[in-house]
């Protein structure tokens, strides 16, 4: 099994962290694929097979940690590519939410 489970939606409350600038304040770390539950059940193969799939986005997958579970919010194509290459880990930015769904991160740096 590649993932812990496959979901079709995010089971956690909306956290409001949508800006790449905020995600980039979270240091990436290695996450085991078999600990992740996906928040999408389908994938566009064009994204999976595209060599430049990270050109306009984050180089790291986005994972949400909520109530002791890890949910793959973005980066499903990266995770599947890693699995197809025989890897069991991916690098991801992990956003931790409190039980009420509020993000537990430092505020982003001020704009110049």
GROMACS .gro file of C-alpha atoms in nm:
model
  112
    1UNK     CA    1   0.000   0.000   0.000
    2UNK     CA    2   0.136   0.342  -0.094
    3UNK     CA    3  -0.076   0.561   0.135
    4UNK     CA    4  -0.240   0.503   0.470
    5UNK     CA    5  -0.576   0.585   0.311
    6UNK     CA    6  -0.724   0.755   0.006
    7UNK     CA    7  -0.980   1.027   0.068
    8UNK     CA    8  -1.180   1.245  -0.167
    9UNK     CA    9  -1.192   1.559   0.047
   10UNK     CA   10  -1.020   1.728   0.338
   11UNK     CA   11  -1.174   1.605   0.666
   12UNK     CA   12  -1.021   1.888   0.869
   13UNK     CA   13  -1.170   2.237   0.904
   14UNK     CA   14  -1.071   2.507   0.653
   15UNK     CA   15  -0.742   2.646   0.786
   16UNK     CA   16  -0.718   2.956   0.568
   17UNK     CA   17  -0.351   2.911   0.476
   18UNK     CA   18  -0.368   2.961   0.102
   19UNK     CA   19  -0.077   3.193   0.024
   20UNK     CA   20   0.249   3.038  -0.088
   21UNK     CA   21   0.426   3.305   0.116
   22UNK     CA   22   0.282   3.160   0.437
   23UNK     CA   23   0.351   2.797   0.342
   24UNK     CA   24   0.712   2.892   0.264
   25UNK     CA   25   0.767   2.987   0.631
   26UNK     CA   26   0.723   2.618   0.722
   27UNK     CA   27   1.048   2.425   0.690
   28UNK     CA   28   1.016   2.110   0.478
   29UNK     CA   29   1.074   1.771   0.637
   30UNK     CA   30   1.061   1.410   0.528
   31UNK     CA   31   0.725   1.236   0.556
   32UNK     CA   32   0.660   0.867   0.501
   33UNK     CA   33   0.407   0.796   0.227
   34UNK     CA   34   0.241   0.520   0.427
   35UNK     CA   35   0.148   0.771   0.699
   36UNK     CA   36  -0.042   0.998   0.458
   37UNK     CA   37  -0.411   1.011   0.381
   38UNK     CA   38  -0.483   1.182   0.050
   39UNK     CA   39  -0.748   1.451   0.020
   40UNK     CA   40  -0.806   1.372  -0.348
   41UNK     CA   41  -0.893   1.039  -0.503
   42UNK     CA   42  -0.814   1.135  -0.862
   43UNK     CA   43  -0.512   1.273  -1.039
   44UNK     CA   44  -0.460   1.439  -1.374
   45UNK     CA   45  -0.189   1.233  -1.542
   46UNK     CA   46  -0.062   1.543  -1.720
   47UNK     CA   47   0.047   1.676  -1.381
   48UNK     CA   48   0.210   1.346  -1.286
   49UNK     CA   49   0.411   1.312  -1.606
   50UNK     CA   50   0.501   1.677  -1.663
   51UNK     CA   51   0.874   1.741  -1.612
   52UNK     CA   52   0.801   2.104  -1.520
   53UNK     CA   53   0.518   2.027  -1.279
   54UNK     CA   54   0.682   2.227  -0.998
   55UNK     CA   55   0.782   2.527  -1.209
   56UNK     CA   56   0.512   2.764  -1.086
   57UNK     CA   57   0.443   2.608  -0.745
   58UNK     CA   58   0.614   2.493  -0.431
   59UNK     CA   59   0.886   2.231  -0.470
   60UNK     CA   60   0.744   2.056  -0.165
   61UNK     CA   61   0.413   1.885  -0.103
   62UNK     CA   62   0.175   2.042   0.150
   63UNK     CA   63   0.063   1.820   0.435
   64UNK     CA   64  -0.183   1.906   0.710
   65UNK     CA   65  -0.142   1.746   1.053
   66UNK     CA   66  -0.473   1.736   1.241
   67UNK     CA   67  -0.582   1.518   1.533
   68UNK     CA   68  -0.276   1.297   1.499
   69UNK     CA   69  -0.326   1.224   1.128
   70UNK     CA   70  -0.132   1.348   0.825
   71UNK     CA   71  -0.331   1.460   0.520
   72UNK     CA   72  -0.172   1.523   0.180
   73UNK     CA   73  -0.332   1.851   0.074
   74UNK     CA   74  -0.123   1.922  -0.237
   75UNK     CA   75   0.148   1.725  -0.411
   76UNK     CA   76  -0.036   1.403  -0.492
   77UNK     CA   77   0.154   1.383  -0.821
   78UNK     CA   78   0.487   1.424  -0.635
   79UNK     CA   79   0.393   1.149  -0.389
   80UNK     CA   80   0.289   0.908  -0.666
   81UNK     CA   81   0.602   0.984  -0.864
   82UNK     CA   82   0.810   0.906  -0.555
   83UNK     CA   83   0.624   0.577  -0.506
   84UNK     CA   84   0.672   0.481  -0.872
   85UNK     CA   85   1.045   0.545  -0.829
   86UNK     CA   86   1.052   0.312  -0.527
   87UNK     CA   87   1.089   0.586  -0.267
   88UNK     CA   88   0.895   0.568   0.060
   89UNK     CA   89   0.951   0.930   0.169
   90UNK     CA   90   0.871   1.273   0.028
   91UNK     CA   91   0.976   1.617   0.142
   92UNK     CA   92   0.677   1.819   0.255
   93UNK     CA   93   0.582   2.129   0.446
   94UNK     CA   94   0.364   2.014   0.737
   95UNK     CA   95   0.104   2.258   0.867
   96UNK     CA   96  -0.016   2.160   1.214
   97UNK     CA   97  -0.372   2.248   1.314
   98UNK     CA   98  -0.509   2.261   1.667
   99UNK     CA   99  -0.826   2.058   1.740
  100UNK     CA  100  -1.040   2.356   1.634
  101UNK     CA  101  -0.862   2.374   1.297
  102UNK     CA  102  -0.652   2.684   1.365
  103UNK     CA  103  -0.298   2.677   1.220
  104UNK     CA  104  -0.013   2.661   1.470
  105UNK     CA  105   0.249   2.857   1.279
  106UNK     CA  106   0.432   3.179   1.332
  107UNK     CA  107   0.289   3.475   1.142
  108UNK     CA  108   0.451   3.540   0.806
  109UNK     CA  109   0.731   3.796   0.786
  110UNK     CA  110   0.622   4.155   0.716
  111UNK     CA  111   0.619   4.269   0.357
  112UNK     CA  112   0.909   4.496   0.257
   0.00000   0.00000   0.00000
